[in-house]
PDB file of C-alpha atoms in Angstrom:
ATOM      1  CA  UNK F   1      58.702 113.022 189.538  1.00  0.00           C
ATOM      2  CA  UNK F   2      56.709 116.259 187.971  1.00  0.00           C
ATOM      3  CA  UNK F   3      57.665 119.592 188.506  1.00  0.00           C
ATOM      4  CA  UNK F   4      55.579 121.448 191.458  1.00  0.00           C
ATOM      5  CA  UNK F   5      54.057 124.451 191.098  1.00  0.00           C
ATOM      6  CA  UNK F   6      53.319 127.641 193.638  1.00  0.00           C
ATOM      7  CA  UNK F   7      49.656 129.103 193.392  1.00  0.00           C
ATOM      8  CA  UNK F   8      49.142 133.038 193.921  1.00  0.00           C
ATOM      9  CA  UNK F   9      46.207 135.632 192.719  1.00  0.00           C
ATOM     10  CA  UNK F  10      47.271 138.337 190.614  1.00  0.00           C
ATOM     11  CA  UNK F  11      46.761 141.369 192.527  1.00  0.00           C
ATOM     12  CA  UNK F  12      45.156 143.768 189.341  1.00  0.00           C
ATOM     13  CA  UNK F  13      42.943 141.219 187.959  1.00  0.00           C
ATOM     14  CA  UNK F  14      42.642 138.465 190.384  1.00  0.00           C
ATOM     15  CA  UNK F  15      43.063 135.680 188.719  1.00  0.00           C
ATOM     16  CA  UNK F  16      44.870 132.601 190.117  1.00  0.00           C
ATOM     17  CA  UNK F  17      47.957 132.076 188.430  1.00  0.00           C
ATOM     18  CA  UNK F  18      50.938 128.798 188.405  1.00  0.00           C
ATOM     19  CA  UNK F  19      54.925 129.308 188.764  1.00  0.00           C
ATOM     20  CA  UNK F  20      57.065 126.602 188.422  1.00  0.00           C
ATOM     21  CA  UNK F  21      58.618 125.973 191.932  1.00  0.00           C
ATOM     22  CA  UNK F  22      61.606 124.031 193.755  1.00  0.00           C
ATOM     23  CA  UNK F  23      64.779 123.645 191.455  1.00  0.00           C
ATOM     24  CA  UNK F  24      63.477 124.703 188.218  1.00  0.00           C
ATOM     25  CA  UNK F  25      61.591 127.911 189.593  1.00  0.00           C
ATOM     26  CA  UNK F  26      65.097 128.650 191.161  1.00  0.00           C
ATOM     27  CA  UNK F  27      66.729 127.766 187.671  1.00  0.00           C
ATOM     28  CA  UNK F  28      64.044 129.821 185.380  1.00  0.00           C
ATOM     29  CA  UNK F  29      64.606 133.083 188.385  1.00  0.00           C
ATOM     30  CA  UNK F  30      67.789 132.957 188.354  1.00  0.00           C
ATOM     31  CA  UNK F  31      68.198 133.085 184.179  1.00  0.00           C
ATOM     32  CA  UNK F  32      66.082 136.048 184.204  1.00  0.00           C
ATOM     33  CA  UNK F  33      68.021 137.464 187.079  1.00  0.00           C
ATOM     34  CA  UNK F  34      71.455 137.303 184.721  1.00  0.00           C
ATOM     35  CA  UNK F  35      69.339 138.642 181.915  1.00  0.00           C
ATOM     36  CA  UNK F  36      68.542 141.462 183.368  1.00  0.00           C
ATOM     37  CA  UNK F  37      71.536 142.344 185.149  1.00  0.00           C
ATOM     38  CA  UNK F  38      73.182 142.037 181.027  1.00  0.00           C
ATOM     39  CA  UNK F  39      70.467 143.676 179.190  1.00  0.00           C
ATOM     40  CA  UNK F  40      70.912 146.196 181.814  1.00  0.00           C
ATOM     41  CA  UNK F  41      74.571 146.722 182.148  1.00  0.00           C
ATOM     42  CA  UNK F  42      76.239 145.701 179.513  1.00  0.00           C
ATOM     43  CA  UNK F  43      74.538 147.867 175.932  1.00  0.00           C
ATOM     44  CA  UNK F  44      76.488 145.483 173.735  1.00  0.00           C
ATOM     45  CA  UNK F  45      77.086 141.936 174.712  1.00  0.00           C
ATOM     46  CA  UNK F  46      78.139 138.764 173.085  1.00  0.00           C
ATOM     47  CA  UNK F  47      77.074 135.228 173.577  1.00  0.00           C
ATOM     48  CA  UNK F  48      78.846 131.857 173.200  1.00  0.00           C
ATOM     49  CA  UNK F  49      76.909 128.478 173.772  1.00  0.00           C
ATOM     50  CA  UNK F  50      79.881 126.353 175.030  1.00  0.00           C
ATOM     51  CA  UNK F  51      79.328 122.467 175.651  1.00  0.00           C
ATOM     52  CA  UNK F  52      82.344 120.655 177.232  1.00  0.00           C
ATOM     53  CA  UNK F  53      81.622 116.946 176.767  1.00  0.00           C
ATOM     54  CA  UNK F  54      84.115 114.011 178.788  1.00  0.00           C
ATOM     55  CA  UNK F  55      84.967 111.235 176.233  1.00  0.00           C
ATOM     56  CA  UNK F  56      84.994 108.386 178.811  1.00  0.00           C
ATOM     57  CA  UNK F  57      81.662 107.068 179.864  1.00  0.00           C
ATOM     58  CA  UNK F  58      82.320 108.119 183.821  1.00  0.00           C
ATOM     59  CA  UNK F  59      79.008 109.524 185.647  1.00  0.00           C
ATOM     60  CA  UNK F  60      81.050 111.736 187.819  1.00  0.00           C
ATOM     61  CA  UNK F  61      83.554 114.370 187.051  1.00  0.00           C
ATOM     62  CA  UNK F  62      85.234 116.454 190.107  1.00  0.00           C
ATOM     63  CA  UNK F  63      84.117 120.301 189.925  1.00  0.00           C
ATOM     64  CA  UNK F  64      87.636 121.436 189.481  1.00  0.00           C
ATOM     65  CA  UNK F  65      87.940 120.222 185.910  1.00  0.00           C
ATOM     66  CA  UNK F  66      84.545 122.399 184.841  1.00  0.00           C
ATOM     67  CA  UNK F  67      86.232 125.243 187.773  1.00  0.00           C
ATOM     68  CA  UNK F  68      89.773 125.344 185.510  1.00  0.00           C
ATOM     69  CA  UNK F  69      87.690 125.487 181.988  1.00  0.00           C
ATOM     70  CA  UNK F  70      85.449 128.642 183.433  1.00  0.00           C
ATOM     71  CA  UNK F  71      89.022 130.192 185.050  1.00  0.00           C
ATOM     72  CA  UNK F  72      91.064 130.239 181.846  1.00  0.00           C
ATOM     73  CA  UNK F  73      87.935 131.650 179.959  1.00  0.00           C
ATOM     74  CA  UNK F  74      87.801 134.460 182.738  1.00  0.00           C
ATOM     75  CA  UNK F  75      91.107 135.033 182.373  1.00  0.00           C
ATOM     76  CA  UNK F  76      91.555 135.369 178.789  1.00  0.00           C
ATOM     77  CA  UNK F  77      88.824 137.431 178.625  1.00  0.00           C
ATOM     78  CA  UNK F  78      89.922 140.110 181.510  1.00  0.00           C
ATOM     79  CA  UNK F  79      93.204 140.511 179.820  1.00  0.00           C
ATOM     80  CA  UNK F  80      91.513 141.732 176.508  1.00  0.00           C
ATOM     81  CA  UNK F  81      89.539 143.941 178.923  1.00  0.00           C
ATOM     82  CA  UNK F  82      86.240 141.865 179.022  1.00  0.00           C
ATOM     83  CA  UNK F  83      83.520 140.813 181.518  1.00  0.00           C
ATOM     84  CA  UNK F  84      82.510 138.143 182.185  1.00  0.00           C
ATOM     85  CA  UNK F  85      79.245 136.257 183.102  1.00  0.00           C
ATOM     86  CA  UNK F  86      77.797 132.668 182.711  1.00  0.00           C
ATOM     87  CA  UNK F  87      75.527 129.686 183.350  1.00  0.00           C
ATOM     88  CA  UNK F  88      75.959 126.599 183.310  1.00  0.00           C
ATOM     89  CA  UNK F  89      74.285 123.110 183.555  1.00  0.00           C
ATOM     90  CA  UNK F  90      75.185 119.728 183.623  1.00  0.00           C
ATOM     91  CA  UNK F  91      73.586 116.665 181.802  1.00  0.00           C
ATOM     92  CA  UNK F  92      74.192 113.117 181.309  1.00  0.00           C
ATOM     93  CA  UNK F  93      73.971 112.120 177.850  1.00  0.00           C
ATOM     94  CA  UNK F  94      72.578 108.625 176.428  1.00  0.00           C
ATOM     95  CA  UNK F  95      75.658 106.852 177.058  1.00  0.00           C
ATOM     96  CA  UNK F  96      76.080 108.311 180.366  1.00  0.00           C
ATOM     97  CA  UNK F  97      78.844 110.475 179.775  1.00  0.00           C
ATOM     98  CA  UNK F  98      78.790 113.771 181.415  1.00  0.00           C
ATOM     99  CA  UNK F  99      78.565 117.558 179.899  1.00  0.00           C
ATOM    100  CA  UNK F 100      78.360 120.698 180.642  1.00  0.00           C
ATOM    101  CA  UNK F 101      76.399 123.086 178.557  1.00  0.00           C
ATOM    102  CA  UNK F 102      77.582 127.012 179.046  1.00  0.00           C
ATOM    103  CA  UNK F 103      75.868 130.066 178.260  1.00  0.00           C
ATOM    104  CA  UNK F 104      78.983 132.602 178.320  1.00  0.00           C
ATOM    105  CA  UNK F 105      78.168 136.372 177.809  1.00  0.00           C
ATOM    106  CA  UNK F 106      80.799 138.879 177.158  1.00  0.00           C
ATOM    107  CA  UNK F 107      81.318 142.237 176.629  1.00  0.00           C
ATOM    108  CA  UNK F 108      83.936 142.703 173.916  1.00  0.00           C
ATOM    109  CA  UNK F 109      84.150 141.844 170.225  1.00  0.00           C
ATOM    110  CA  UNK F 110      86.530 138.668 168.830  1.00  0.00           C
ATOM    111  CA  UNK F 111      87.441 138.481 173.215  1.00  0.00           C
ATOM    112  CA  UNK F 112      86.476 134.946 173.365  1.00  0.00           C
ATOM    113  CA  UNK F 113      89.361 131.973 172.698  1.00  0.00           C
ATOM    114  CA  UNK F 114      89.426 129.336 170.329  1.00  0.00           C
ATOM    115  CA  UNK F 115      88.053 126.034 171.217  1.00  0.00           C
ATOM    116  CA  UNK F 116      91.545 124.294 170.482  1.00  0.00           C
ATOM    117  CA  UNK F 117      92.849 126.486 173.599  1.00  0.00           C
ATOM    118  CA  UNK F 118      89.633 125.797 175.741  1.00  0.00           C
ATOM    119  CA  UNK F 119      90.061 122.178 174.834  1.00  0.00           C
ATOM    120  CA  UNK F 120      93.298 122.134 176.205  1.00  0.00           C
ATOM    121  CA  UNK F 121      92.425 123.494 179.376  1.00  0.00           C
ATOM    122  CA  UNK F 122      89.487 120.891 179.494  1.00  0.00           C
ATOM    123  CA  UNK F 123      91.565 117.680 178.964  1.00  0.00           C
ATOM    124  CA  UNK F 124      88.625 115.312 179.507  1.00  0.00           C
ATOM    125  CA  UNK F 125      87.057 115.295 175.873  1.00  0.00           C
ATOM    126  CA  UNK F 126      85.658 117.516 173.527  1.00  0.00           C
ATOM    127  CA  UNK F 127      84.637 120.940 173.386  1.00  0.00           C
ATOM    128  CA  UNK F 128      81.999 122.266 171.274  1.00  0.00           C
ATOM    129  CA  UNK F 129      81.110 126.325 170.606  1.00  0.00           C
ATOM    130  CA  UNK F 130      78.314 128.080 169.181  1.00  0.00           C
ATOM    131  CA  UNK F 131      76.653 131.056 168.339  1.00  0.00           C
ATOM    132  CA  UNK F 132      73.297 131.676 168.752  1.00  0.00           C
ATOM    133  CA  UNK F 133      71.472 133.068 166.474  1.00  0.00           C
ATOM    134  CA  UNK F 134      71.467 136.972 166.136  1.00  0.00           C
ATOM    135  CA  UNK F 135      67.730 137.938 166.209  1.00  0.00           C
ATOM    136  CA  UNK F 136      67.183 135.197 169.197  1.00  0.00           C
ATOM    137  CA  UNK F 137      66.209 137.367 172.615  1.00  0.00           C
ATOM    138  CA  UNK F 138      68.431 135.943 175.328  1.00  0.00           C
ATOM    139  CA  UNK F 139      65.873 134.983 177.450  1.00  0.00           C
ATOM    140  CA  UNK F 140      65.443 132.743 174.609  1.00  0.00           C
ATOM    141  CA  UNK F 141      68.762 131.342 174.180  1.00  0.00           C
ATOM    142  CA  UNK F 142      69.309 130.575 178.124  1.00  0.00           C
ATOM    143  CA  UNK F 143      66.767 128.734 178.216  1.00  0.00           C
TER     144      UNK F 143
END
């Protein structure tokens, strides 16, 4: 199945122009919503790449597993006095295991908690965290 696309003429030069439509137009709008609504909000942020991966080769996880992960991260993070905002997908890997990739963006310094502490909230595998890289735009790195 290919992605679908919605047609429209720019109004100042008239040319006809593509946008990707149906789930990943919603996906790719609604990143650039959140990266506006930081850029805009927040003048120094912080971002986290979190992936949450289940060890057991299950294809479906209930929502309240991801639900407590994204809860204790809130609430760690409100009582150092930090926002909070994220996105998050979820993927099957190769094997058919599920995980969740995060995009986590914060507004305080050294806020953000260890991934032995996230793990232990987790309880269905492993949990992985990253940094982006500094100089990436975030448009960049959520996508």
């Amino acid at each position: 199945m290919g992605l679908s696309y919605r047609k429209f003429k720019n109004k100042k030069t008239g040319e006809e122009c593509f946008m990707p439509a149906g789930r990943y137009g919603n996906f790719l709008n609604s990143i650039k919503k959140l990266v506006n609504y930081v850029q805009h909000n927040y003048p120094k942020y912080y971002v986290v790449h979190l992936t949450l991966t289940v060890a057991e080769n299950v294809t479906e996880v209930d929502f309240k597993h991801f639900h407590r992960v994204i809860q204790f991260i809130n609430h760690q993070l409100k009582r150092d006095g930090a926002e909070f905002k994220y996105v998050a997908c979820k993927e099957f890997q190769e094997r058919g295991a599920i995980h969740y990739h995060v995009l986590c963006i914060y507004n305080k310094p050294y806020a953000f908690p260890p991934p032995d502490e996230i793990a232990s909230s987790w309880k269905l595998g492993f949990v992985k965290i990253t940094a982006p890289k500094v100089k990436m735009k975030l448009f960049t790195v959520a996508k």
